[in-house]
Amino acid sequence: LHSVLLLHGQLLVYVFVCVCVCVPAWAHQHSHPHSIKIPGDITLGGLFPVHAKGPSGLPCGEIKKEKGIHRMEAMLYALDQINSDPDLLPNITLGARILDTCSRDTYALEQSLTFVQALIQKDTSDIRCSNGEQPIIRKPERVVGVIGASASSVSIMVANVLRLFEIPQISYASTAPELSDNNRYDFFSRVVPPDSYQAQAMVDIVKALGWNYVSTLASEGNYGESGVDAFVQISREAGGLCIAQSMKIPRDPKPGEFDKIIKRLMETPNARGVIIFANEDDIKQVLEAARRANLTGHFKFVGSDSWGAKSSPILDHEDVAEGAVTILPKRASIEGFDQYFTSRSLENNRRNIWFAEFWEDDFRCKLTRPGIKLDPEKKKCTGNERIGRDSPYEQEGKVQFVIDAVYAMAHALHNMHQDLCPGAIGVCDKMDPVEGRLVLSYIRSVNFNGSAGTGVLFNENGDAPGRYDIFQYQMTNTSNPGYKVIGQWTNNLRLNVEEMQWSGGDRQIPDSVCSFPCRPGERKKMVKGVPCCWHCELCDGYQYQADEFACEMCPFDMRPTPNRTACRPTPIIKLEWHSPWAIIPVFLAILGIVATLSVVITFIRFNDTPIVRAAGRELSYVLLTGIFLIYLITFLMIAEPGPVVCAFRRLLLGLGMCITYSAMLTKTNRIYRIFEQGKKSVTPPKFISPTSQLAITFILISFQVLGVFIWFGVVPPHTIVDYEEQRPPNPELARGVLKCDMSDLSLICCLSYSIVLMVTCTVYAVKSRGVPETFNEAKPIGFTMYTTCIIWLAFVPIFFGTAQSTEKMFIQTTTLTVSMSLSASVSLGMLYMPKVYVIIFHPEQNVQKRKRSFKAVVQAATMSTRLSQKSNSDKQNGETKLEPDRMQ
């Protein structure tokens, strides 16, 4: 049918014939009057659903009081107002031809052909009257524009015909988005906004509620499907909104169909928001099915204007519908129409050929007609009944738009008359006939205040601006349960969220989201194909949340904040003086320094006594200096690292031990060479004088000093912050350690030369173990070296065994300083404390003995050795009888 109607204008007669042939047979079996004819200078067409769809085989059914009669009477009221207005179309009367569409698109198409009859050229040359004369054929009235239709499906069908004949059409209720296609429906305009605006408003509402996961429900048909399609399209373009389920309600639903719909909606229970474009009956059935499923209060409906502020869809299901947000084109009740309509009666409204039928239905009575028997079950109409007094009355919601549509056509014709017929009274020749395309251009240009005081205008597609009231059905904590206005939409949303309330009076907006927002420090792992659904994954370890989708590692010198949304500097620590790890080494070092200084003072005080001279004054002072430096290094190891401190650490760490063990090695080597030489000859060995001994000692020390200065030249001393040393799995415990640039390897290398001296000294001590105690310090030095080796053998596993500990720096520093202090204390205690004891407490033993020759000393030593091998008696600990240091 559509393809036939869209043929070129040259086939207009053919189109007319085909359409007439294609309509059903019942279209010619009319049981209702055809149309209302209002005479006038210019005639407007009108299409209204005066009757509902008829049952099978009949085109029309019962009368529709509100959507039919109210709206049609609104057009008649508007015509009366315009014709009585001296400023609008003066001296021109608007007439009308009003048709009933019976809420059926095919029937409406057949009726609308009445509007195009005057435009179809008929060839009557072969037609003759009985007397052979040319017949006089009455020319049908020419319709310059059509007001209607109501349903979008009807408007689409009629618009396809009217555009072929260039007849402008203004609808008061059709909202289908496809009617905005100016290429297909170029002669169609409407004073109501299209559903695309309504869909945009509904998208804005959903977003304002913080929802991003909703389902859609549509009644099968143009209105429901196109509304949902517009909503889905706009939401896809806007982004951030996902459709969980998109379902269609069949035109003729089977039993249990709505229960299946509710069950399917529950497959995505997080999508509590349901966008519904459905007719009243379908809405009611959905609410009833939700109650049967015991889901009262679960779903939160957002309804289109088909729900609006109507009570019929929610009747007996108010608790299920509580909290539903609905939308309705902004409208107002026209007081003048109320006065007009309530004053209508059978006597003063004879122009409305359907008014008697309306009267019977509204007052539930029966009018007497000739030849028709009165139904005894119904009362007889008296004609004295009054609308609003003897029957309930409430102005139908689209009355305002019907009036605005008629006025839009009148304003277009008025402006056209002023331009084409300036100063003319009535319709001039330029407007006879009225050109449809020119009328359309004037329609699209109108801009006036409508019956409700709001502006009436059209865009380039013939659409009116979107102006909606937003309602919410509330029944708890309100004195007057019902629909409450909570906002407006006019190209943008104004929603009073604080005035909204939900099931049980709760004012907390319910959630309708696939996934809840991730907590700070968690990233979104998107579900493939569903951009609104994700899993939350915690940024672990040293990661922070770079953005909502990614975790990244913090820089090496930083750690994540507690909520892992950013990185913060890692705290820098060092060994503090008040730390337990520092107190013990410092205490030992202080004791050692005091003891060392006591020995030095004692030796200086008794510098010329036999015991001091016999100990080798020169080497003793060198050795005591080394012991002092060993104790002193403890303070440098604990002091805050800096270039100067680091330089002295490098220099003194190995130097103290190097001085100490160089002096000991020189002593043990001298003793060993003396007695080995005595076995072969009475000639003293070379380089045993104090000067030679000092020279040998300083040569040994110079290697350590030279190595340290080479190290200074290659890598100048500086500090570093080691962030890896204390970097446990828990970043809250991470710390940066301020330290000198001395690795464990470089520290061992720094001490390695001293260790070599210590081992060599130990070897000579072992070799000199046969020297009797009465001969110098061989045995005390030997015991010193044995004990020192044990200390350092214990140091190595402790030092390197704690390399993975979070307390590594503290343990290693303490271990190193304590080991060095112990080794220094052993040397001090075994070599010098007995001498100090004798000097202080037994001065009678600190006397000069007679000198012997080198030969006599060697012979005495040899004899002593032999005797000691036979007997271990007569040992004299700490007594020095000889002065080999002075024998040259």
PDB file of N, CA and C in Angstrom, residues 29-84:
ATOM      1  N   GLN A  29     -18.999  -0.534   4.845  1.00  0.00           N
ATOM      2  CA  GLN A  29     -20.193  -0.895   5.608  1.00  0.00           C
ATOM      3  C   GLN A  29     -20.235  -0.026   6.870  1.00  0.00           C
ATOM      4  N   HIS A  30     -20.441   1.255   6.678  1.00  0.00           N
ATOM      5  CA  HIS A  30     -20.336   2.197   7.791  1.00  0.00           C
ATOM      6  C   HIS A  30     -21.536   2.083   8.717  1.00  0.00           C
ATOM      7  N   SER A  31     -21.197   1.987  10.022  1.00  0.00           N
ATOM      8  CA  SER A  31     -22.249   2.020  11.032  1.00  0.00           C
ATOM      9  C   SER A  31     -22.203   3.329  11.796  1.00  0.00           C
ATOM     10  N   HIS A  32     -21.257   4.232  11.465  1.00  0.00           N
ATOM     11  CA  HIS A  32     -21.108   5.514  12.136  1.00  0.00           C
ATOM     12  C   HIS A  32     -21.127   6.612  11.084  1.00  0.00           C
ATOM     13  N   PRO A  33     -21.575   7.803  11.448  1.00  0.00           N
ATOM     14  CA  PRO A  33     -21.529   8.923  10.494  1.00  0.00           C
ATOM     15  C   PRO A  33     -20.097   9.178  10.061  1.00  0.00           C
ATOM     16  N   HIS A  34     -19.957   9.721   8.862  1.00  0.00           N
ATOM     17  CA  HIS A  34     -18.635   9.865   8.261  1.00  0.00           C
ATOM     18  C   HIS A  34     -17.848  11.028   8.814  1.00  0.00           C
ATOM     19  N   SER A  35     -18.387  12.230   8.797  1.00  0.00           N
ATOM     20  CA  SER A  35     -17.577  13.402   9.117  1.00  0.00           C
ATOM     21  C   SER A  35     -18.450  14.557   9.578  1.00  0.00           C
ATOM     22  N   ILE A  36     -17.731  15.547  10.126  1.00  0.00           N
ATOM     23  CA  ILE A  36     -18.357  16.806  10.521  1.00  0.00           C
ATOM     24  C   ILE A  36     -17.951  17.846   9.494  1.00  0.00           C
ATOM     25  N   LYS A  37     -18.904  18.606   9.016  1.00  0.00           N
ATOM     26  CA  LYS A  37     -18.633  19.654   8.029  1.00  0.00           C
ATOM     27  C   LYS A  37     -18.994  21.002   8.647  1.00  0.00           C
ATOM     28  N   ILE A  38     -17.930  21.865   8.778  1.00  0.00           N
ATOM     29  CA  ILE A  38     -18.117  23.230   9.249  1.00  0.00           C
ATOM     30  C   ILE A  38     -17.807  24.142   8.067  1.00  0.00           C
ATOM     31  N   PRO A  39     -18.789  24.900   7.583  1.00  0.00           N
ATOM     32  CA  PRO A  39     -18.534  25.753   6.417  1.00  0.00           C
ATOM     33  C   PRO A  39     -17.577  26.899   6.754  1.00  0.00           C
ATOM     34  N   GLY A  40     -16.850  27.355   5.725  1.00  0.00           N
ATOM     35  CA  GLY A  40     -15.933  28.467   5.928  1.00  0.00           C
ATOM     36  C   GLY A  40     -15.255  28.864   4.639  1.00  0.00           C
ATOM     37  N   ASP A  41     -14.558  30.015   4.672  1.00  0.00           N
ATOM     38  CA  ASP A  41     -13.836  30.473   3.478  1.00  0.00           C
ATOM     39  C   ASP A  41     -12.627  29.577   3.195  1.00  0.00           C
ATOM     40  N   ILE A  42     -11.995  29.119   4.221  1.00  0.00           N
ATOM     41  CA  ILE A  42     -10.850  28.205   4.105  1.00  0.00           C
ATOM     42  C   ILE A  42     -11.160  26.997   4.975  1.00  0.00           C
ATOM     43  N   THR A  43     -10.973  25.817   4.421  1.00  0.00           N
ATOM     44  CA  THR A  43     -11.346  24.592   5.130  1.00  0.00           C
ATOM     45  C   THR A  43     -10.102  23.863   5.628  1.00  0.00           C
ATOM     46  N   LEU A  44     -10.166  23.475   6.895  1.00  0.00           N
ATOM     47  CA  LEU A  44      -9.114  22.654   7.488  1.00  0.00           C
ATOM     48  C   LEU A  44      -9.639  21.245   7.703  1.00  0.00           C
ATOM     49  N   GLY A  45      -8.796  20.257   7.503  1.00  0.00           N
ATOM     50  CA  GLY A  45      -9.165  18.880   7.792  1.00  0.00           C
ATOM     51  C   GLY A  45      -8.844  18.547   9.233  1.00  0.00           C
ATOM     52  N   GLY A  46      -9.550  17.563   9.761  1.00  0.00           N
ATOM     53  CA  GLY A  46      -9.284  17.115  11.127  1.00  0.00           C
ATOM     54  C   GLY A  46      -9.396  15.609  11.223  1.00  0.00           C
ATOM     55  N   LEU A  47      -8.427  14.993  11.905  1.00  0.00           N
ATOM     56  CA  LEU A  47      -8.424  13.542  12.096  1.00  0.00           C
ATOM     57  C   LEU A  47      -8.347  13.260  13.594  1.00  0.00           C
ATOM     58  N   PHE A  48      -9.385  12.552  14.113  1.00  0.00           N
ATOM     59  CA  PHE A  48      -9.441  12.268  15.539  1.00  0.00           C
ATOM     60  C   PHE A  48      -9.905  10.831  15.760  1.00  0.00           C
ATOM     61  N   PRO A  49      -9.378  10.163  16.799  1.00  0.00           N
ATOM     62  CA  PRO A  49      -9.816   8.797  17.122  1.00  0.00           C
ATOM     63  C   PRO A  49     -11.104   8.830  17.924  1.00  0.00           C
ATOM     64  N   VAL A  50     -12.202   9.192  17.252  1.00  0.00           N
ATOM     65  CA  VAL A  50     -13.475   9.305  17.955  1.00  0.00           C
ATOM     66  C   VAL A  50     -13.916   7.957  18.500  1.00  0.00           C
ATOM     67  N   HIS A  51     -13.586   6.898  17.749  1.00  0.00           N
ATOM     68  CA  HIS A  51     -13.929   5.551  18.186  1.00  0.00           C
ATOM     69  C   HIS A  51     -12.672   4.698  18.298  1.00  0.00           C
ATOM     70  N   ALA A  52     -12.745   3.682  19.125  1.00  0.00           N
ATOM     71  CA  ALA A  52     -11.650   2.725  19.239  1.00  0.00           C
ATOM     72  C   ALA A  52     -11.716   1.754  18.077  1.00  0.00           C
ATOM     73  N   LYS A  53     -10.686   0.909  17.994  1.00  0.00           N
ATOM     74  CA  LYS A  53     -10.702  -0.118  16.964  1.00  0.00           C
ATOM     75  C   LYS A  53     -11.894  -1.035  17.166  1.00  0.00           C
ATOM     76  N   GLY A  54     -12.493  -1.417  16.045  1.00  0.00           N
ATOM     77  CA  GLY A  54     -13.633  -2.311  16.131  1.00  0.00           C
ATOM     78  C   GLY A  54     -13.214  -3.755  16.269  1.00  0.00           C
ATOM     79  N   PRO A  55     -14.145  -4.594  16.716  1.00  0.00           N
ATOM     80  CA  PRO A  55     -13.840  -6.030  16.777  1.00  0.00           C
ATOM     81  C   PRO A  55     -13.692  -6.590  15.366  1.00  0.00           C
ATOM     82  N   SER A  56     -13.355  -7.832  15.297  1.00  0.00           N
ATOM     83  CA  SER A  56     -13.093  -8.453  13.990  1.00  0.00           C
ATOM     84  C   SER A  56     -14.275  -8.263  13.051  1.00  0.00           C
ATOM     85  N   GLY A  57     -13.968  -7.729  11.849  1.00  0.00           N
ATOM     86  CA  GLY A  57     -14.994  -7.514  10.841  1.00  0.00           C
ATOM     87  C   GLY A  57     -15.603  -6.139  10.860  1.00  0.00           C
ATOM     88  N   LEU A  58     -15.350  -5.361  11.911  1.00  0.00           N
ATOM     89  CA  LEU A  58     -15.895  -4.010  12.007  1.00  0.00           C
ATOM     90  C   LEU A  58     -14.767  -3.004  12.117  1.00  0.00           C
ATOM     91  N   PRO A  59     -14.902  -1.847  11.441  1.00  0.00           N
ATOM     92  CA  PRO A  59     -13.815  -0.868  11.477  1.00  0.00           C
ATOM     93  C   PRO A  59     -13.731  -0.118  12.789  1.00  0.00           C
ATOM     94  N   CYS A  60     -14.874   0.131  13.431  1.00  0.00           N
ATOM     95  CA  CYS A  60     -14.875   0.985  14.608  1.00  0.00           C
ATOM     96  C   CYS A  60     -15.542   0.289  15.775  1.00  0.00           C
ATOM     97  N   GLY A  61     -15.087   0.669  16.969  1.00  0.00           N
ATOM     98  CA  GLY A  61     -15.640   0.090  18.174  1.00  0.00           C
ATOM     99  C   GLY A  61     -16.332   1.137  19.004  1.00  0.00           C
ATOM    100  N   GLU A  62     -16.134   1.062  20.326  1.00  0.00           N
ATOM    101  CA  GLU A  62     -16.814   1.969  21.240  1.00  0.00           C
ATOM    102  C   GLU A  62     -16.226   3.370  21.137  1.00  0.00           C
ATOM    103  N   ILE A  63     -16.994   4.317  21.576  1.00  0.00           N
ATOM    104  CA  ILE A  63     -16.567   5.715  21.495  1.00  0.00           C
ATOM    105  C   ILE A  63     -15.487   6.002  22.536  1.00  0.00           C
ATOM    106  N   LYS A  64     -14.563   6.879  22.182  1.00  0.00           N
ATOM    107  CA  LYS A  64     -13.476   7.284  23.095  1.00  0.00           C
ATOM    108  C   LYS A  64     -13.791   8.696  23.562  1.00  0.00           C
ATOM    109  N   LYS A  65     -14.193   8.809  24.807  1.00  0.00           N
ATOM    110  CA  LYS A  65     -14.670  10.102  25.304  1.00  0.00           C
ATOM    111  C   LYS A  65     -13.544  11.135  25.383  1.00  0.00           C
ATOM    112  N   GLU A  66     -12.421  10.772  26.030  1.00  0.00           N
ATOM    113  CA  GLU A  66     -11.366  11.764  26.245  1.00  0.00           C
ATOM    114  C   GLU A  66     -10.515  11.963  24.990  1.00  0.00           C
ATOM    115  N   LYS A  67      -9.857  10.894  24.543  1.00  0.00           N
ATOM    116  CA  LYS A  67      -8.947  11.032  23.406  1.00  0.00           C
ATOM    117  C   LYS A  67      -9.673  11.332  22.104  1.00  0.00           C
ATOM    118  N   GLY A  68     -10.966  11.035  22.055  1.00  0.00           N
ATOM    119  CA  GLY A  68     -11.730  11.296  20.834  1.00  0.00           C
ATOM    120  C   GLY A  68     -12.534  12.573  20.905  1.00  0.00           C
ATOM    121  N   ILE A  69     -13.583  12.554  21.719  1.00  0.00           N
ATOM    122  CA  ILE A  69     -14.510  13.669  21.775  1.00  0.00           C
ATOM    123  C   ILE A  69     -13.853  14.931  22.342  1.00  0.00           C
ATOM    124  N   HIS A  70     -13.107  14.782  23.461  1.00  0.00           N
ATOM    125  CA  HIS A  70     -12.460  15.972  24.037  1.00  0.00           C
ATOM    126  C   HIS A  70     -11.565  16.656  23.011  1.00  0.00           C
ATOM    127  N   ARG A  71     -10.739  15.871  22.337  1.00  0.00           N
ATOM    128  CA  ARG A  71      -9.783  16.460  21.388  1.00  0.00           C
ATOM    129  C   ARG A  71     -10.510  17.073  20.180  1.00  0.00           C
ATOM    130  N   MET A  72     -11.541  16.375  19.700  1.00  0.00           N
ATOM    131  CA  MET A  72     -12.257  16.920  18.543  1.00  0.00           C
ATOM    132  C   MET A  72     -12.983  18.215  18.917  1.00  0.00           C
ATOM    133  N   GLU A  73     -13.602  18.226  20.101  1.00  0.00           N
ATOM    134  CA  GLU A  73     -14.270  19.440  20.548  1.00  0.00           C
ATOM    135  C   GLU A  73     -13.258  20.570  20.767  1.00  0.00           C
ATOM    136  N   ALA A  74     -12.013  20.226  21.094  1.00  0.00           N
ATOM    137  CA  ALA A  74     -10.981  21.251  21.247  1.00  0.00           C
ATOM    138  C   ALA A  74     -10.712  21.943  19.915  1.00  0.00           C
ATOM    139  N   MET A  75     -10.790  21.195  18.799  1.00  0.00           N
ATOM    140  CA  MET A  75     -10.627  21.822  17.486  1.00  0.00           C
ATOM    141  C   MET A  75     -11.809  22.745  17.181  1.00  0.00           C
ATOM    142  N   LEU A  76     -13.011  22.288  17.491  1.00  0.00           N
ATOM    143  CA  LEU A  76     -14.189  23.134  17.253  1.00  0.00           C
ATOM    144  C   LEU A  76     -14.111  24.393  18.112  1.00  0.00           C
ATOM    145  N   TYR A  77     -13.663  24.221  19.369  1.00  0.00           N
ATOM    146  CA  TYR A  77     -13.504  25.373  20.261  1.00  0.00           C
ATOM    147  C   TYR A  77     -12.477  26.349  19.701  1.00  0.00           C
ATOM    148  N   ALA A  78     -11.374  25.827  19.191  1.00  0.00           N
ATOM    149  CA  ALA A  78     -10.332  26.695  18.638  1.00  0.00           C
ATOM    150  C   ALA A  78     -10.848  27.438  17.412  1.00  0.00           C
ATOM    151  N   LEU A  79     -11.632  26.761  16.551  1.00  0.00           N
ATOM    152  CA  LEU A  79     -12.183  27.426  15.368  1.00  0.00           C
ATOM    153  C   LEU A  79     -13.121  28.560  15.779  1.00  0.00           C
ATOM    154  N   ASP A  80     -13.948  28.314  16.808  1.00  0.00           N
ATOM    155  CA  ASP A  80     -14.844  29.373  17.296  1.00  0.00           C
ATOM    156  C   ASP A  80     -14.041  30.575  17.783  1.00  0.00           C
ATOM    157  N   GLN A  81     -12.972  30.304  18.526  1.00  0.00           N
ATOM    158  CA  GLN A  81     -12.159  31.381  19.058  1.00  0.00           C
ATOM    159  C   GLN A  81     -11.487  32.185  17.944  1.00  0.00           C
ATOM    160  N   ILE A  82     -10.972  31.488  16.950  1.00  0.00           N
ATOM    161  CA  ILE A  82     -10.276  32.164  15.851  1.00  0.00           C
ATOM    162  C   ILE A  82     -11.262  32.986  15.020  1.00  0.00           C
ATOM    163  N   ASN A  83     -12.408  32.392  14.721  1.00  0.00           N
ATOM    164  CA  ASN A  83     -13.380  33.087  13.885  1.00  0.00           C
ATOM    165  C   ASN A  83     -13.979  34.306  14.580  1.00  0.00           C
ATOM    166  N   SER A  84     -13.921  34.301  15.912  1.00  0.00           N
ATOM    167  CA  SER A  84     -14.447  35.455  16.645  1.00  0.00           C
ATOM    168  C   SER A  84     -13.351  36.466  16.979  1.00  0.00           C
TER     169      SER A  84
END
